[in-house]
Tab-separated table of C-alpha atoms in Angstrom:
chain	number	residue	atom	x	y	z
A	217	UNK	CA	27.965	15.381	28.672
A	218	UNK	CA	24.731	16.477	27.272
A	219	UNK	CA	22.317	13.902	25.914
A	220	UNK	CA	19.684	14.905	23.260
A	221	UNK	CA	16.237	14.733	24.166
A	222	UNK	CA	15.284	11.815	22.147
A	223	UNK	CA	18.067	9.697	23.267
A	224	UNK	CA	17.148	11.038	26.672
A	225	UNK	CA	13.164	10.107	26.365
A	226	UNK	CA	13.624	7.174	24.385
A	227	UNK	CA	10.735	4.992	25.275
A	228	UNK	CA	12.098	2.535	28.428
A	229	UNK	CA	8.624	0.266	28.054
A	230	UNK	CA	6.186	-0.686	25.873
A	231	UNK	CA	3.453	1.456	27.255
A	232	UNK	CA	5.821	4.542	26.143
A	233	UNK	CA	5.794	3.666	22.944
A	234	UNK	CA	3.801	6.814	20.718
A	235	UNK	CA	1.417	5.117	18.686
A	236	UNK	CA	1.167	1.286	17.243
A	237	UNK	CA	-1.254	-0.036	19.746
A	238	UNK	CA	-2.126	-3.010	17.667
A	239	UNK	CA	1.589	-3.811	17.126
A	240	UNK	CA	2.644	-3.390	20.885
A	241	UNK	CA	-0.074	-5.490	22.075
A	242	UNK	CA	0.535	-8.186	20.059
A	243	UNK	CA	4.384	-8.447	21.164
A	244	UNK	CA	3.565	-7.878	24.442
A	245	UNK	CA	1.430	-10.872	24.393
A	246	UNK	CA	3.975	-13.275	22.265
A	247	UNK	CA	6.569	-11.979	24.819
A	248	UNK	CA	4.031	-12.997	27.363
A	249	UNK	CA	3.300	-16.426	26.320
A	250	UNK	CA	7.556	-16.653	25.348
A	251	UNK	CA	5.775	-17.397	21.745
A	252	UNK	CA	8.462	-15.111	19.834
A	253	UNK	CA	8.714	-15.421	16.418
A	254	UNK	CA	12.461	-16.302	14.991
A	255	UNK	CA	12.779	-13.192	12.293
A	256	UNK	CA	10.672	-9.683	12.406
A	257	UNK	CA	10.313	-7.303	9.493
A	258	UNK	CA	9.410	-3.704	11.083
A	259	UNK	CA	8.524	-1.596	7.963
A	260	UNK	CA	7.973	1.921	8.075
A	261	UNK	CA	8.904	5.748	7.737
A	262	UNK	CA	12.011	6.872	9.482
A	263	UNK	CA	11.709	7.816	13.601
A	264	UNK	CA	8.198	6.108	13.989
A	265	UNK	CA	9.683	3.473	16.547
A	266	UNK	CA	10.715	0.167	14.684
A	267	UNK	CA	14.693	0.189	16.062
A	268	UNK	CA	13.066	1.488	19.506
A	269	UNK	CA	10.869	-1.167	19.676
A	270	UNK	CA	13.617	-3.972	18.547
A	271	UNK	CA	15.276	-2.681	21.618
A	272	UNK	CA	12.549	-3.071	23.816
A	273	UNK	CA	12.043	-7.011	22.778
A	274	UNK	CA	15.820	-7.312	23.236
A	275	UNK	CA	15.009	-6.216	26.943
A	276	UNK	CA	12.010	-8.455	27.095
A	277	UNK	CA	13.947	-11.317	25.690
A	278	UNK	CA	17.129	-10.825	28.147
A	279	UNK	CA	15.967	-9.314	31.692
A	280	UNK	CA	17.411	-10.604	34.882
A	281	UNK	CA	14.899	-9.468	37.086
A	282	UNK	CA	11.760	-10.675	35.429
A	283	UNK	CA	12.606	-13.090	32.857
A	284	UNK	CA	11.190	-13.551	29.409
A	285	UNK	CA	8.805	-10.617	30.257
A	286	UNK	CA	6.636	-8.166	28.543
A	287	UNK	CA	7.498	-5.729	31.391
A	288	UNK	CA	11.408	-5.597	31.313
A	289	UNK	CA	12.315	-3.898	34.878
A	290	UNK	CA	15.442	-1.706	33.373
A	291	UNK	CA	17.165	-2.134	36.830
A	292	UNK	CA	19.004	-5.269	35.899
A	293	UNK	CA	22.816	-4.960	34.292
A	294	UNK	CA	21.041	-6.613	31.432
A	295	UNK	CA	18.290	-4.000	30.891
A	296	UNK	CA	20.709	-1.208	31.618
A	297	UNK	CA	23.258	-1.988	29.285
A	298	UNK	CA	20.665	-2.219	26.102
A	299	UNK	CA	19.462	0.964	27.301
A	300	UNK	CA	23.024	2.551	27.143
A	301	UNK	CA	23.816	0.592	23.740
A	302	UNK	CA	26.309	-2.013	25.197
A	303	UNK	CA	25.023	-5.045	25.647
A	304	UNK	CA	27.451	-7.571	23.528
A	305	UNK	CA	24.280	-9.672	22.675
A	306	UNK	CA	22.409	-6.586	20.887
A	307	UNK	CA	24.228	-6.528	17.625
A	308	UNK	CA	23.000	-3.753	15.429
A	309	UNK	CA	23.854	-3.760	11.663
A	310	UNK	CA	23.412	-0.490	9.472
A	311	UNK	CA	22.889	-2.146	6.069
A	312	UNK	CA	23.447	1.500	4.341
A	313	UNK	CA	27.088	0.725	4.752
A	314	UNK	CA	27.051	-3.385	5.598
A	315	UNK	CA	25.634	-3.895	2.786
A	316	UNK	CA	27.718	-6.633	0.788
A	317	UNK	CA	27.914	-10.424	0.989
A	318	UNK	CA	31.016	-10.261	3.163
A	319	UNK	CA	29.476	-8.722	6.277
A	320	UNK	CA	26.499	-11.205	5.653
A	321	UNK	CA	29.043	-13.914	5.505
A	322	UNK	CA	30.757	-12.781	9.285
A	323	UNK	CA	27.590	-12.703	10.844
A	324	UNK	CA	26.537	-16.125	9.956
A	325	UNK	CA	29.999	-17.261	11.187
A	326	UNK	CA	29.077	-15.764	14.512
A	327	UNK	CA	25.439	-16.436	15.044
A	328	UNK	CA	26.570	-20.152	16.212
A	329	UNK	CA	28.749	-18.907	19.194
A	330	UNK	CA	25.920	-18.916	22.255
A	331	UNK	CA	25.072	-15.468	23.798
A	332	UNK	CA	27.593	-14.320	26.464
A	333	UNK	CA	25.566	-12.591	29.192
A	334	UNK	CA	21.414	-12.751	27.659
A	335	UNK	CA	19.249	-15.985	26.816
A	336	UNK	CA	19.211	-14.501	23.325
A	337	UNK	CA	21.467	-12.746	20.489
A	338	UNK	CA	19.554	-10.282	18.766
A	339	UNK	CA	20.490	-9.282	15.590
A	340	UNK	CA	19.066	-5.772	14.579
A	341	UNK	CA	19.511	-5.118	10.792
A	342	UNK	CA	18.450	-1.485	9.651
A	343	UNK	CA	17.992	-0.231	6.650
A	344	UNK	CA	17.733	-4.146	5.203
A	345	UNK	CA	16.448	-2.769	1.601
A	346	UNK	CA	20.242	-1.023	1.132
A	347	UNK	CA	21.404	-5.047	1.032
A	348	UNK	CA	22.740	-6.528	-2.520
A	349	UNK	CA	21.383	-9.374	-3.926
A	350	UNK	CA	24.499	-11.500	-3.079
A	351	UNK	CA	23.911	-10.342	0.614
A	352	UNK	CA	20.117	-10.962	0.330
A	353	UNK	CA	20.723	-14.471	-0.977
A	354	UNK	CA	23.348	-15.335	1.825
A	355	UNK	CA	21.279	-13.947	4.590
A	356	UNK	CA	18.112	-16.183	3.028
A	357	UNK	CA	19.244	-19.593	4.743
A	358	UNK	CA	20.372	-18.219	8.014
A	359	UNK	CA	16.509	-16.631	7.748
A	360	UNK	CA	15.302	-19.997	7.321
A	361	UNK	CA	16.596	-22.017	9.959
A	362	UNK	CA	18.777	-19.797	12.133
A	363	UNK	CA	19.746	-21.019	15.868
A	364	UNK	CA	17.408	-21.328	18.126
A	365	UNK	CA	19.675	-18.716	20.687
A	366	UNK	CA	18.949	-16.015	17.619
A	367	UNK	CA	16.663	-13.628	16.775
A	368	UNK	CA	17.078	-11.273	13.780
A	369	UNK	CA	15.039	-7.928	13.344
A	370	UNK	CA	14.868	-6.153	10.009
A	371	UNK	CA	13.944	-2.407	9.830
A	372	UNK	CA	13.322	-0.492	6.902
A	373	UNK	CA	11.866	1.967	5.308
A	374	UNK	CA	11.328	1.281	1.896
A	375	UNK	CA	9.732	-3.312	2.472
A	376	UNK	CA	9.338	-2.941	-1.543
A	377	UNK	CA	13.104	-3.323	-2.587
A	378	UNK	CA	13.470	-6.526	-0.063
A	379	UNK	CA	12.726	-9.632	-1.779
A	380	UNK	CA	9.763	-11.644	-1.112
A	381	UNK	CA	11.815	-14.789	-0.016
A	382	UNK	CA	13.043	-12.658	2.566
A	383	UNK	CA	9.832	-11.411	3.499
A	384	UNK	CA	7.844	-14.590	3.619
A	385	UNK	CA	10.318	-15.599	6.294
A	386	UNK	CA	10.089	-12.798	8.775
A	387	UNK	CA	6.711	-11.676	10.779
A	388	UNK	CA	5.925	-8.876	9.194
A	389	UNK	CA	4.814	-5.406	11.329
A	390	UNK	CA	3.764	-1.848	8.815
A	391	UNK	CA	4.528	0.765	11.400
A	392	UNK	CA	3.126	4.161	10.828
A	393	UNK	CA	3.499	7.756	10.994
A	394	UNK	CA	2.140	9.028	14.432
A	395	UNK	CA	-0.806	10.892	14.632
A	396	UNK	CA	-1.372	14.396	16.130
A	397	UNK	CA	-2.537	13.617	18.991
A	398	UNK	CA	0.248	11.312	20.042
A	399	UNK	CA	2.905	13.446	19.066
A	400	UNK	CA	1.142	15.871	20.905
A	401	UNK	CA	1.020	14.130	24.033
A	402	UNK	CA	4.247	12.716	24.095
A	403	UNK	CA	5.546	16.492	23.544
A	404	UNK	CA	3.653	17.613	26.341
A	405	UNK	CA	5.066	14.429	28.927
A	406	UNK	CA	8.970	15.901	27.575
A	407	UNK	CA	7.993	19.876	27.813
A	408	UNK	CA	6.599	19.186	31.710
A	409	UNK	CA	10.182	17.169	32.856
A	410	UNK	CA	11.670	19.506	31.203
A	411	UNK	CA	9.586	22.500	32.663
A	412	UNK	CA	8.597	24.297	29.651
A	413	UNK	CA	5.689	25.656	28.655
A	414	UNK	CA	4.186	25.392	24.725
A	415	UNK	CA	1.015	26.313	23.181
A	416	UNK	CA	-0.872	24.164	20.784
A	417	UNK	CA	-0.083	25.851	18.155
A	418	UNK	CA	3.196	25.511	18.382
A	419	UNK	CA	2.849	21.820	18.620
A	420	UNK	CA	0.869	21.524	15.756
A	421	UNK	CA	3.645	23.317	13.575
A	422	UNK	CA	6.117	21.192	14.546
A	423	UNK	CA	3.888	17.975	14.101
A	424	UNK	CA	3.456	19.319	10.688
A	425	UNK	CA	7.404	19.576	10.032
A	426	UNK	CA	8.113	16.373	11.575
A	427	UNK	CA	5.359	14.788	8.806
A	428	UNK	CA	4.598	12.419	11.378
A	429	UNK	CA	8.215	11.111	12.579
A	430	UNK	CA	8.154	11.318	16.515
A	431	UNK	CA	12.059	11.482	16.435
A	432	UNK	CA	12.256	14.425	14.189
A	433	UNK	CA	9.199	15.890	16.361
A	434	UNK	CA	11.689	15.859	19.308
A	435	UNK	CA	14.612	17.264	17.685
A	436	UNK	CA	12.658	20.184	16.664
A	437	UNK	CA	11.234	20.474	20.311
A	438	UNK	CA	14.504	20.655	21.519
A	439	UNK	CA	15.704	23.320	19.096
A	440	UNK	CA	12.387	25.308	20.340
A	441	UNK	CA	13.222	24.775	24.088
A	442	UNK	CA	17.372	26.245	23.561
A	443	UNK	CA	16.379	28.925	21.565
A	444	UNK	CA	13.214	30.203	23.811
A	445	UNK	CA	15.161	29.413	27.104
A	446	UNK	CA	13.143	30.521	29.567
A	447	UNK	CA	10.304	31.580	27.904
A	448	UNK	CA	7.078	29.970	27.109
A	449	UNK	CA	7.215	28.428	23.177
A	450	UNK	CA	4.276	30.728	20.893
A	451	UNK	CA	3.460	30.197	17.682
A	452	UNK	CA	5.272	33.015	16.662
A	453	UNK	CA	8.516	32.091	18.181
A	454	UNK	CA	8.049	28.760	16.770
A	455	UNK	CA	7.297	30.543	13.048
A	456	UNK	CA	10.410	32.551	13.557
A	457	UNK	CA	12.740	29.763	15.057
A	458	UNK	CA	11.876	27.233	11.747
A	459	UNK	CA	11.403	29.576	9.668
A	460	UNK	CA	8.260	28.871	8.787
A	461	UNK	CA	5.418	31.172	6.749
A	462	UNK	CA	2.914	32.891	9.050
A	463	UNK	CA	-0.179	32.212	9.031
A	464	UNK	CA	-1.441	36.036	7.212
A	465	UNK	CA	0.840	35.070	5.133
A	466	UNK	CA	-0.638	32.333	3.779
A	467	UNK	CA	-4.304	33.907	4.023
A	468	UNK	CA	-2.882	36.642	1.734
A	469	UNK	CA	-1.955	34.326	-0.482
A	470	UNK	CA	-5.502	32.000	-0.001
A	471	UNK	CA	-7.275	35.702	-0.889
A	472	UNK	CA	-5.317	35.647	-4.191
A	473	UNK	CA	-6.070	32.294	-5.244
A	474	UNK	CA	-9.778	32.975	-4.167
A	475	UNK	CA	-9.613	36.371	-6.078
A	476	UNK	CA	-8.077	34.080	-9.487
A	477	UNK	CA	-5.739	37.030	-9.705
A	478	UNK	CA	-2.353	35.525	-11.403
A	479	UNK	CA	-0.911	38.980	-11.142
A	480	UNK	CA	-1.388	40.057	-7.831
A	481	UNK	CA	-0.179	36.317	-7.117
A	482	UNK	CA	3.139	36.816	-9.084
A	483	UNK	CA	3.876	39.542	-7.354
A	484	UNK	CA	3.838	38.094	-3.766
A	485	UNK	CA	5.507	35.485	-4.988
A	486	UNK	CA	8.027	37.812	-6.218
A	487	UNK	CA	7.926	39.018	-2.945
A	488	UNK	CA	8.508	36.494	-0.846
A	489	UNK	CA	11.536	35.549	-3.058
A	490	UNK	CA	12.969	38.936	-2.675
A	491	UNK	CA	12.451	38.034	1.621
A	492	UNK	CA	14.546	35.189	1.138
A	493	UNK	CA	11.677	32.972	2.237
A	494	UNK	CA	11.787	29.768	0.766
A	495	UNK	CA	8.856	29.332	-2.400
A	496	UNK	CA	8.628	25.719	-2.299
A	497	UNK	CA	8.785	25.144	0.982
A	498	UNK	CA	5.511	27.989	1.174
A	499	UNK	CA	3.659	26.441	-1.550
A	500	UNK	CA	3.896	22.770	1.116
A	501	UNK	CA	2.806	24.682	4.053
A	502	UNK	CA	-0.024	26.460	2.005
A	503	UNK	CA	-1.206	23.002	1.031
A	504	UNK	CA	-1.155	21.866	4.676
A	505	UNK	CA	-2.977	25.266	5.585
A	506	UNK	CA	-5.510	24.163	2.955
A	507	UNK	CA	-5.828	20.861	3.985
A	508	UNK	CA	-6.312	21.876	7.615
A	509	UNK	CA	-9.598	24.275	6.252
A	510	UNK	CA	-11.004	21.291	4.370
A	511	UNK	CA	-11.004	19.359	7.832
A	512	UNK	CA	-12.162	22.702	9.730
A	513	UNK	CA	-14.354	23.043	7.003
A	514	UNK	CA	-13.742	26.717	6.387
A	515	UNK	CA	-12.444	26.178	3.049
A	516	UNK	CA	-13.409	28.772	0.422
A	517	UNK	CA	-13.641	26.311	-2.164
A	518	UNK	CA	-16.071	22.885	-2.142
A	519	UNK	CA	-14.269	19.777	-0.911
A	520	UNK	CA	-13.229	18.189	-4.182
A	521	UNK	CA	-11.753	21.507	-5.321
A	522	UNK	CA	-10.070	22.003	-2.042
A	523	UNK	CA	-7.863	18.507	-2.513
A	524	UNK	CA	-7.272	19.177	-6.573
A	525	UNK	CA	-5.847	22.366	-5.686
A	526	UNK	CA	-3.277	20.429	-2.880
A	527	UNK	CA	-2.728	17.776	-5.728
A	528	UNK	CA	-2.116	20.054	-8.196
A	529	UNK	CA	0.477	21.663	-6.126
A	530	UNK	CA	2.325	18.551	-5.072
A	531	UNK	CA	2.364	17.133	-8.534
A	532	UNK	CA	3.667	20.337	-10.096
A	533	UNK	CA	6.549	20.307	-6.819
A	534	UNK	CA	7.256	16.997	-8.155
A	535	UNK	CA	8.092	17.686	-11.452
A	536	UNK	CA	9.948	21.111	-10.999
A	537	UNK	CA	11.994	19.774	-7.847
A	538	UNK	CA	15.257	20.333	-9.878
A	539	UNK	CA	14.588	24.027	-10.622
A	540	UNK	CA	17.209	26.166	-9.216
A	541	UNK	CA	14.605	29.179	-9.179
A	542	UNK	CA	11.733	28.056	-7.083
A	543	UNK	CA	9.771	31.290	-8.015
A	544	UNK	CA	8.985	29.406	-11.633
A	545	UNK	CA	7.554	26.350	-9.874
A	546	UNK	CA	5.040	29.143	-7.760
A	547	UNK	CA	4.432	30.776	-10.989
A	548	UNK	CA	3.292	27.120	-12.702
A	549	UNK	CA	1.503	26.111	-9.286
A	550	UNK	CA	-0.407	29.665	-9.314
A	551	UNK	CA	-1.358	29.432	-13.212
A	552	UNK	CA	-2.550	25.838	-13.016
A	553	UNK	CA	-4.688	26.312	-9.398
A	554	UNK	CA	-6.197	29.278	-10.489
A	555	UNK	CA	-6.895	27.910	-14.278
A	556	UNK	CA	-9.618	25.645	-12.553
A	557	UNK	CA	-11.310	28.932	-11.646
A	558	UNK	CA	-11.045	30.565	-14.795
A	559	UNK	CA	-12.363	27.224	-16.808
A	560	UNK	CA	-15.122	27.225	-14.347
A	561	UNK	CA	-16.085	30.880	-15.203
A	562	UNK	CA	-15.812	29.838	-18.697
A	563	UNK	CA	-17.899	27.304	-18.641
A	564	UNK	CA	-20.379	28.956	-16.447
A	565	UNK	CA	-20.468	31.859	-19.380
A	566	UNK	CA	-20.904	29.096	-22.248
A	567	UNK	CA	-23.770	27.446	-20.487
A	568	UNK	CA	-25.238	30.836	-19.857
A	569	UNK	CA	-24.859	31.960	-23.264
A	570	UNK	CA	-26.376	28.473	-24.918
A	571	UNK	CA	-29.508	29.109	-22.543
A	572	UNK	CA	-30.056	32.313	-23.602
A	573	UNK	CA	-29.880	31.523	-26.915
A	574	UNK	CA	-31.654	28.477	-26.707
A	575	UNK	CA	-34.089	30.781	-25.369
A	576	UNK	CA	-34.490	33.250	-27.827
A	577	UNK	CA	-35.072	30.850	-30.320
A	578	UNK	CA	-38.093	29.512	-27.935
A	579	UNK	CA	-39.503	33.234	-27.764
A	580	UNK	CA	-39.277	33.660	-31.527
A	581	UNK	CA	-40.960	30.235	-32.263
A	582	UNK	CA	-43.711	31.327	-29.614
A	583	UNK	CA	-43.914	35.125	-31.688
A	584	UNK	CA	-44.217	33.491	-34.920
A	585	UNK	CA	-47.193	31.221	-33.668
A	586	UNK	CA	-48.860	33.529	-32.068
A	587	UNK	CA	-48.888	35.775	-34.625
A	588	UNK	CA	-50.044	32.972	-36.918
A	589	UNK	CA	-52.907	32.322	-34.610
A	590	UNK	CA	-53.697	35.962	-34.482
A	591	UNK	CA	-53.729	36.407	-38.648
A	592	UNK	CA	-56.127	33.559	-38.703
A	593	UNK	CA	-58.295	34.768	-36.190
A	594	UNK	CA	-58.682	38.200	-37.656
A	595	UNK	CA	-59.388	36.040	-41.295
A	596	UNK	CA	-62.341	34.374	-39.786
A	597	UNK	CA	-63.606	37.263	-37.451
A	598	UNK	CA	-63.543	40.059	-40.491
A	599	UNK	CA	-63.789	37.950	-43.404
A	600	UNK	CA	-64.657	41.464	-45.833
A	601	UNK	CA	-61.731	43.052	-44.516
A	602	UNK	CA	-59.370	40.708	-46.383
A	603	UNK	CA	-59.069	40.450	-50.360
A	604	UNK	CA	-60.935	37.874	-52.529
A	605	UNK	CA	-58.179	35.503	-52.807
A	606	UNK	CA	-57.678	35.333	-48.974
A	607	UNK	CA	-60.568	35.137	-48.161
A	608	UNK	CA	-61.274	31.771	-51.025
A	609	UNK	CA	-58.280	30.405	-49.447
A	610	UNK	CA	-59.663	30.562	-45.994
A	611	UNK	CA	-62.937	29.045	-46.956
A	612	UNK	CA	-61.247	26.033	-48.957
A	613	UNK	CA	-58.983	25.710	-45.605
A	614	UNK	CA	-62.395	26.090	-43.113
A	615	UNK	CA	-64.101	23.712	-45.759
A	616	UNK	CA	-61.452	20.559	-45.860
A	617	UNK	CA	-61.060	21.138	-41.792
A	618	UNK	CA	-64.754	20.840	-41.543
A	619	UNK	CA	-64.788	17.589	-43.904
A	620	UNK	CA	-61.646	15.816	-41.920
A	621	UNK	CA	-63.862	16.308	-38.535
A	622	UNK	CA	-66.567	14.863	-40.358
A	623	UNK	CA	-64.598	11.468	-41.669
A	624	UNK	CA	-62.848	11.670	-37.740
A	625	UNK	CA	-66.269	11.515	-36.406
């Protein structure tokens, strides 16, 4: 029977564990010490690790071999059986469709019984948030003071819709997406057991389609790896295979926006509508294109342009996600990214415009006085050349200058 890769490269130890370094060292150590808290909250986006790693301290907790251990061996009948999902003291609830105050109400009756084969029960609950109140305030007590044979470990993904009773009683771990590099690498460990060859490129696409969950990271992998059998995974197989936008693609479309030409940027859009490629799903990848240019810093635009433009696109995605005909919500995205351009031009032309007004009125003030000064100057220099009454006027002017200096001095 075939087994998918991530059920087949599930993490066996701590030390495979993607990511979390913080988090796995400080189990380790409680697990170490046998210092283990009574309730866990793992909180997080989906496929990061948390039910992976609730597994792991149900090994830790219930090893033959080694004991309460942060190095489970995964030899003993203990170990082996959490690894193949049937050990009878690993009880895993999916709250998504446990969710009322009856199933709460069975598992307290059965957290008394002692463990049949381990030292502990563990009680996994996933998706805790999906609880209703009337579950939530059963499951409080049990929280509280539960037997000292149980543990209980509550995943989610959304810790805001749990109440903070519940959360106050629980050791609380905020598990996050992986990073590049760690997807990367744990990609790379898979793609050599499984003797395949994949460019970086190719990785980096699918970390970007995974948006940082290392299970959905595999899962593509996989798909990569059956339809490329045989051959070594290249970007462009990996474009072709997701059907994702190429990367000319989105430069064409980068030239537009850079050009501020809404029509020419209709059109493609048009265009790529017509391909059956999908709009939305190109507007996301040209705001991850962008993003990776800001951090490459080969961006076009300055920084703080750079990330408006990827807001503006995200927050106009948000608001048209109902639209049947995603060409409308690249026609809004295209208008508002490229109106930032065209306000800047305006601008640029207003400011330009008040200067050179501002400095024509300078140049005429300057005329006007120097023609003033000129006038004068020809009064006193030629004083027949000018009529009577000038020239009486002058002389009165000359003659109450001369008599201020004199009361000055």
């Amino acid at each position: 029977m075939h087994i998918t890769l991530y059920r087949k490269y599930r993490p066996s130890t701590f030390e495979e564990l993607a990511g979390e370094v913080d988090i796995v060292k400080t189990i380790k150590n409680s697990l170490k010490e046998n210092k283990m808290a009574h309730a866990y909250l793992f909180t997080g986006p989906r496929g990061v690790g948390k039910t992976t790693t609730a597994r792991l301290i149900a090994k830790g907790l219930n090893c033959i071999t080694n004991g309460v251990t942060d190095t489970p061996c995964n030899t003993c009948e203990n170990c082996i059986d959490i690894s193949k999902n049937r050990f009878i003291d690993l009880i895993e609830i999916d709250a998504a469709s446990n969710r009322g105050i009856d199933e709460i109400r069975s598992l307290k009756d059965k957290i008394n019984y002692q463990p049949a084969k381990g030292r502990k029960k563990v009680y996994i609950i996933d998706e805790v948030h999906m609880l209703t109140k009337e579950a939530f305030n059963a499951l409080l007590k049990t929280l509280e003071e539960p037997p000292s044979h149980v543990m209980f470990i509550l995943a989610t993904t959304e810790p805001d819709k749990i109440l903070e009773t519940i959360i106050s009683r629980c050791q609380r771990y905020d598990f996050k997406p992986v990073t590049f590099e760690e997807s990367k690498n744990h990609l790379l460990m898979i793609a050599k057991a499984e003797k395949v060859e994949v460019d970086d490129e190719s990785l980096k696409l699918v970390y970007e389609k995974s948006g940082g969950s290392m299970r959905d990271a595999i899962s593509i992998f996989e798909k990569l790896i059956s339809s490329c059998y045989g051959e070594k995974i290249t970007l462009e197989n990996t474009e072709r295979v997701l059907g994702v936008i190429s990367k000319k693609k989105l430069e064409e479309f980068l030239d537009v926006v850079v050009k501020n030409n809404v029509t020419e940027g209709i059109l493609f859009l048009d265009n790529l509508w017509n391909d059956s490629i999908n709009v939305e799903e190109f507007l996301k990848s040209f705001a991850y294109y962008l993003k990776e240019l800001i951090i490459e810093k080969k961006s076009p635009f300055d920084t703080m342009k750079s990330i408006k433009i990827i807001e503006d696109i995200f927050e106009v995605m948000g608001k048209f996600r109902y639209e049947e005909d995603k060409r409308l919500l690249g026609y809004v995205i295209l208008h508002k990214i490229t109106k930032v351009e065209r306000l800047e031009q305006n601008n640029k032309s207003n400011k330009n415009f008040i200067i050179n007004n501002e400095e024509e009125k300078r140049l005429k003030e300057e005329n006007k006085r120097l023609k003033e000064e000129l006038e004068r100057k020809q009064t006193f220099d030629n004083p027949d050349k000018v009529g009577t009454k000038t020239q009486n006027k002058s002389q009165e002017k000359v003659a109450n200058i001369s008599i201020e200096d004199i009361k000055s001095n």
